[in-house]
PDB file of C-alpha atoms in Angstrom:
ATOM      1  CA  UNK A 668     -80.240 311.441  17.291  1.00 59.00           C
ATOM      2  CA  UNK A 669     -80.220 307.634  17.456  1.00 60.00           C
ATOM      3  CA  UNK A 670     -82.598 307.563  14.466  1.00 83.00           C
ATOM      4  CA  UNK A 671     -80.273 309.773  12.432  1.00 89.00           C
ATOM      5  CA  UNK A 672     -77.174 307.572  12.812  1.00 93.00           C
ATOM      6  CA  UNK A 673     -77.306 303.797  13.292  1.00 95.00           C
ATOM      7  CA  UNK A 674     -74.942 300.869  12.802  1.00 96.00           C
ATOM      8  CA  UNK A 675     -76.592 300.202   9.418  1.00 97.00           C
ATOM      9  CA  UNK A 676     -75.286 303.606   8.327  1.00 97.00           C
ATOM     10  CA  UNK A 677     -71.629 302.739   8.893  1.00 98.00           C
ATOM     11  CA  UNK A 678     -69.605 301.379   5.978  1.00 98.00           C
ATOM     12  CA  UNK A 679     -66.144 300.224   7.043  1.00 97.00           C
ATOM     13  CA  UNK A 680     -63.345 299.438   4.580  1.00 96.00           C
ATOM     14  CA  UNK A 681     -65.431 300.378   1.548  1.00 98.00           C
ATOM     15  CA  UNK A 682     -63.689 299.550  -1.694  1.00 97.00           C
ATOM     16  CA  UNK A 683     -64.015 302.851  -3.541  1.00 97.00           C
ATOM     17  CA  UNK A 684     -61.866 304.490  -6.192  1.00 97.00           C
ATOM     18  CA  UNK A 685     -63.417 307.966  -6.046  1.00 97.00           C
ATOM     19  CA  UNK A 686     -66.174 310.179  -4.660  1.00 96.00           C
ATOM     20  CA  UNK A 687     -68.723 308.757  -7.089  1.00 97.00           C
ATOM     21  CA  UNK A 688     -68.158 305.241  -5.709  1.00 98.00           C
ATOM     22  CA  UNK A 689     -68.658 306.481  -2.160  1.00 98.00           C
ATOM     23  CA  UNK A 690     -71.782 308.434  -3.060  1.00 98.00           C
ATOM     24  CA  UNK A 691     -73.266 305.454  -4.931  1.00 98.00           C
ATOM     25  CA  UNK A 692     -72.635 303.073  -1.991  1.00 98.00           C
ATOM     26  CA  UNK A 693     -74.164 305.505   0.503  1.00 98.00           C
ATOM     27  CA  UNK A 694     -77.139 306.303  -1.749  1.00 98.00           C
ATOM     28  CA  UNK A 695     -77.834 302.598  -2.295  1.00 98.00           C
ATOM     29  CA  UNK A 696     -77.679 301.942   1.453  1.00 98.00           C
ATOM     30  CA  UNK A 697     -79.959 304.935   2.075  1.00 98.00           C
ATOM     31  CA  UNK A 698     -82.514 303.460  -0.305  1.00 98.00           C
ATOM     32  CA  UNK A 699     -82.243 300.027   1.362  1.00 97.00           C
ATOM     33  CA  UNK A 700     -82.975 301.696   4.709  1.00 97.00           C
ATOM     34  CA  UNK A 701     -85.892 303.767   3.394  1.00 96.00           C
ATOM     35  CA  UNK A 702     -84.030 307.048   3.931  1.00 96.00           C
ATOM     36  CA  UNK A 703     -83.887 308.232   0.320  1.00 97.00           C
ATOM     37  CA  UNK A 704     -84.196 307.198  -3.296  1.00 97.00           C
ATOM     38  CA  UNK A 705     -80.778 306.016  -4.437  1.00 97.00           C
ATOM     39  CA  UNK A 706     -80.584 307.969  -7.692  1.00 97.00           C
ATOM     40  CA  UNK A 707     -81.858 311.212  -6.183  1.00 97.00           C
ATOM     41  CA  UNK A 708     -79.541 311.049  -3.173  1.00 97.00           C
ATOM     42  CA  UNK A 709     -76.579 310.189  -5.417  1.00 98.00           C
ATOM     43  CA  UNK A 710     -77.304 313.154  -7.700  1.00 97.00           C
ATOM     44  CA  UNK A 711     -77.790 315.456  -4.708  1.00 96.00           C
ATOM     45  CA  UNK A 712     -74.414 314.483  -3.262  1.00 97.00           C
ATOM     46  CA  UNK A 713     -72.668 314.885  -6.618  1.00 97.00           C
ATOM     47  CA  UNK A 714     -74.201 318.305  -7.243  1.00 95.00           C
ATOM     48  CA  UNK A 715     -73.283 319.601  -3.788  1.00 94.00           C
ATOM     49  CA  UNK A 716     -69.702 318.358  -4.121  1.00 95.00           C
ATOM     50  CA  UNK A 717     -69.390 320.118  -7.488  1.00 93.00           C
ATOM     51  CA  UNK A 718     -70.575 323.396  -5.940  1.00 94.00           C
ATOM     52  CA  UNK A 719     -68.153 323.380  -3.016  1.00 90.00           C
ATOM     53  CA  UNK A 720     -65.648 320.703  -2.057  1.00 90.00           C
ATOM     54  CA  UNK A 721     -66.401 319.110   1.301  1.00 93.00           C
ATOM     55  CA  UNK A 722     -62.903 317.929   2.189  1.00 94.00           C
ATOM     56  CA  UNK A 723     -61.548 319.093   5.516  1.00 93.00           C
ATOM     57  CA  UNK A 724     -58.162 318.126   6.947  1.00 94.00           C
ATOM     58  CA  UNK A 725     -56.427 315.006   8.241  1.00 95.00           C
ATOM     59  CA  UNK A 726     -58.216 312.655   5.842  1.00 96.00           C
ATOM     60  CA  UNK A 727     -61.811 313.711   6.638  1.00 97.00           C
ATOM     61  CA  UNK A 728     -64.657 315.077   4.526  1.00 96.00           C
ATOM     62  CA  UNK A 729     -68.318 315.902   5.164  1.00 95.00           C
ATOM     63  CA  UNK A 730     -70.220 315.516   1.899  1.00 96.00           C
ATOM     64  CA  UNK A 731     -73.864 316.464   2.302  1.00 93.00           C
ATOM     65  CA  UNK A 732     -77.092 317.076   0.458  1.00 93.00           C
ATOM     66  CA  UNK A 733     -80.480 318.572   1.143  1.00 91.00           C
ATOM     67  CA  UNK A 734     -82.881 317.415  -1.537  1.00 92.00           C
ATOM     68  CA  UNK A 735     -86.377 316.116  -2.248  1.00 93.00           C
ATOM     69  CA  UNK A 736     -85.059 312.554  -2.761  1.00 95.00           C
ATOM     70  CA  UNK A 737     -84.390 312.316   0.988  1.00 95.00           C
ATOM     71  CA  UNK A 738     -87.248 311.245   3.288  1.00 93.00           C
ATOM     72  CA  UNK A 739     -85.610 311.964   6.656  1.00 91.00           C
ATOM     73  CA  UNK A 740     -82.373 313.362   8.046  1.00 90.00           C
ATOM     74  CA  UNK A 741     -79.570 310.812   8.220  1.00 94.00           C
ATOM     75  CA  UNK A 742     -75.836 310.566   8.670  1.00 95.00           C
ATOM     76  CA  UNK A 743     -73.503 307.881   7.330  1.00 97.00           C
ATOM     77  CA  UNK A 744     -69.888 307.203   8.184  1.00 98.00           C
ATOM     78  CA  UNK A 745     -67.663 305.702   5.503  1.00 98.00           C
ATOM     79  CA  UNK A 746     -64.097 304.502   5.993  1.00 98.00           C
ATOM     80  CA  UNK A 747     -62.587 303.620   2.641  1.00 98.00           C
ATOM     81  CA  UNK A 748     -60.175 300.728   2.210  1.00 97.00           C
ATOM     82  CA  UNK A 749     -57.653 303.113   0.637  1.00 97.00           C
ATOM     83  CA  UNK A 750     -57.292 306.900   0.695  1.00 97.00           C
ATOM     84  CA  UNK A 751     -59.132 308.794  -2.068  1.00 97.00           C
ATOM     85  CA  UNK A 752     -58.091 311.848  -3.997  1.00 96.00           C
ATOM     86  CA  UNK A 753     -60.326 314.655  -2.723  1.00 96.00           C
ATOM     87  CA  UNK A 754     -60.150 318.419  -2.651  1.00 94.00           C
ATOM     88  CA  UNK A 755     -59.234 319.224   0.965  1.00 94.00           C
ATOM     89  CA  UNK A 756     -57.919 322.136   3.004  1.00 93.00           C
ATOM     90  CA  UNK A 757     -54.559 320.402   3.513  1.00 95.00           C
ATOM     91  CA  UNK A 758     -54.285 318.763   0.058  1.00 95.00           C
ATOM     92  CA  UNK A 759     -54.219 315.296   1.630  1.00 96.00           C
ATOM     93  CA  UNK A 760     -56.336 312.330   0.519  1.00 97.00           C
ATOM     94  CA  UNK A 761     -59.543 311.384   2.312  1.00 97.00           C
ATOM     95  CA  UNK A 762     -60.348 308.060   3.944  1.00 98.00           C
ATOM     96  CA  UNK A 763     -63.020 309.076   6.480  1.00 98.00           C
ATOM     97  CA  UNK A 764     -66.322 310.562   5.346  1.00 98.00           C
ATOM     98  CA  UNK A 765     -69.380 311.641   7.259  1.00 97.00           C
ATOM     99  CA  UNK A 766     -72.154 311.862   4.674  1.00 97.00           C
ATOM    100  CA  UNK A 767     -75.227 313.878   5.686  1.00 94.00           C
ATOM    101  CA  UNK A 768     -78.627 313.831   4.012  1.00 93.00           C
ATOM    102  CA  UNK A 769     -81.669 315.955   4.751  1.00 91.00           C
ATOM    103  CA  UNK A 770     -85.053 316.390   3.088  1.00 92.00           C
ATOM    104  CA  UNK A 771     -85.822 319.668   1.325  1.00 86.00           C
ATOM    105  CA  UNK A 772     -88.816 320.261   3.555  1.00 75.00           C
ATOM    106  CA  UNK A 773     -88.396 320.433   7.332  1.00 64.00           C
ATOM    107  CA  UNK A 774     -84.841 319.093   7.302  1.00 53.00           C
ATOM    108  CA  UNK A 775     -82.795 322.249   7.206  1.00 60.00           C
ATOM    109  CA  UNK A 776     -82.505 323.048  10.889  1.00 70.00           C
ATOM    110  CA  UNK A 777     -81.572 319.526  11.988  1.00 70.00           C
ATOM    111  CA  UNK A 778     -79.166 319.222   9.056  1.00 70.00           C
ATOM    112  CA  UNK A 779     -77.350 322.457   9.958  1.00 77.00           C
ATOM    113  CA  UNK A 780     -77.227 321.573  13.651  1.00 80.00           C
ATOM    114  CA  UNK A 781     -75.723 318.177  12.890  1.00 80.00           C
ATOM    115  CA  UNK A 782     -73.269 319.614  10.361  1.00 82.00           C
ATOM    116  CA  UNK A 783     -72.117 322.238  12.856  1.00 86.00           C
ATOM    117  CA  UNK A 784     -71.723 319.753  15.715  1.00 87.00           C
ATOM    118  CA  UNK A 785     -69.839 317.310  13.519  1.00 90.00           C
ATOM    119  CA  UNK A 786     -67.522 320.006  12.178  1.00 89.00           C
ATOM    120  CA  UNK A 787     -66.716 321.040  15.751  1.00 90.00           C
ATOM    121  CA  UNK A 788     -65.978 317.426  16.726  1.00 92.00           C
ATOM    122  CA  UNK A 789     -63.651 317.101  13.743  1.00 93.00           C
ATOM    123  CA  UNK A 790     -61.489 319.911  15.139  1.00 92.00           C
ATOM    124  CA  UNK A 791     -60.494 317.555  17.963  1.00 93.00           C
ATOM    125  CA  UNK A 792     -57.538 315.263  17.226  1.00 94.00           C
ATOM    126  CA  UNK A 793     -58.680 312.801  19.886  1.00 94.00           C
ATOM    127  CA  UNK A 794     -62.087 312.425  18.227  1.00 95.00           C
ATOM    128  CA  UNK A 795     -60.602 311.955  14.744  1.00 96.00           C
ATOM    129  CA  UNK A 796     -58.155 309.358  16.015  1.00 96.00           C
ATOM    130  CA  UNK A 797     -60.847 307.439  17.893  1.00 96.00           C
ATOM    131  CA  UNK A 798     -63.132 307.353  14.846  1.00 96.00           C
ATOM    132  CA  UNK A 799     -60.301 306.313  12.531  1.00 96.00           C
ATOM    133  CA  UNK A 800     -59.380 303.363  14.749  1.00 96.00           C
ATOM    134  CA  UNK A 801     -62.852 302.236  15.857  1.00 97.00           C
ATOM    135  CA  UNK A 802     -63.035 298.530  15.060  1.00 96.00           C
ATOM    136  CA  UNK A 803     -66.777 298.054  14.611  1.00 97.00           C
ATOM    137  CA  UNK A 804     -69.861 299.926  13.441  1.00 97.00           C
ATOM    138  CA  UNK A 805     -71.153 299.776  17.012  1.00 97.00           C
ATOM    139  CA  UNK A 806     -67.987 301.495  18.271  1.00 96.00           C
ATOM    140  CA  UNK A 807     -68.246 304.216  15.626  1.00 97.00           C
ATOM    141  CA  UNK A 808     -71.905 304.939  16.405  1.00 95.00           C
ATOM    142  CA  UNK A 809     -71.485 305.132  20.178  1.00 95.00           C
ATOM    143  CA  UNK A 810     -68.384 307.325  19.897  1.00 95.00           C
ATOM    144  CA  UNK A 811     -69.899 309.720  17.364  1.00 94.00           C
ATOM    145  CA  UNK A 812     -73.272 310.014  19.107  1.00 91.00           C
ATOM    146  CA  UNK A 813     -71.604 310.699  22.450  1.00 91.00           C
ATOM    147  CA  UNK A 814     -69.512 313.522  21.026  1.00 90.00           C
ATOM    148  CA  UNK A 815     -72.234 315.054  18.865  1.00 86.00           C
ATOM    149  CA  UNK A 816     -74.768 315.049  21.684  1.00 80.00           C
ATOM    150  CA  UNK A 817     -72.273 316.941  23.861  1.00 79.00           C
ATOM    151  CA  UNK A 818     -71.867 319.536  21.100  1.00 74.00           C
ATOM    152  CA  UNK A 819     -75.639 319.898  20.679  1.00 67.00           C
ATOM    153  CA  UNK A 820     -76.289 320.559  24.394  1.00 65.00           C
TER     154      UNK A 820
END
């Protein structure tokens, strides 16, 4: 799990005006880290979001993609500098995004397991509050990994 989510995959206070800005920043970082090609990951995220909105409640969303542009499963956390308009279950803007990427081949099971564990964690108000107020990338990673690993046991 430590390879799937690292401090380099946390973007705090991202200046973004919309989903496209978030997806571009994450895709570019994924390419820098050797996780995916930027353009392919960006397109994969856009296409998935167009199919079904990924907004949840309380300012959170879980955009995700499974595509050939991705080399290995990865998760990113993005906290935007300002809330973004997003289609959500409670019609509230989004400021906290967990972005998941998985390769087409051999990535499905890990991707679904991670998505399920993360969705369960996001039902807990304590978890959401702790993530929203975590001051550093290191804090975000340790908090998220601790909770997700409990869910995956």
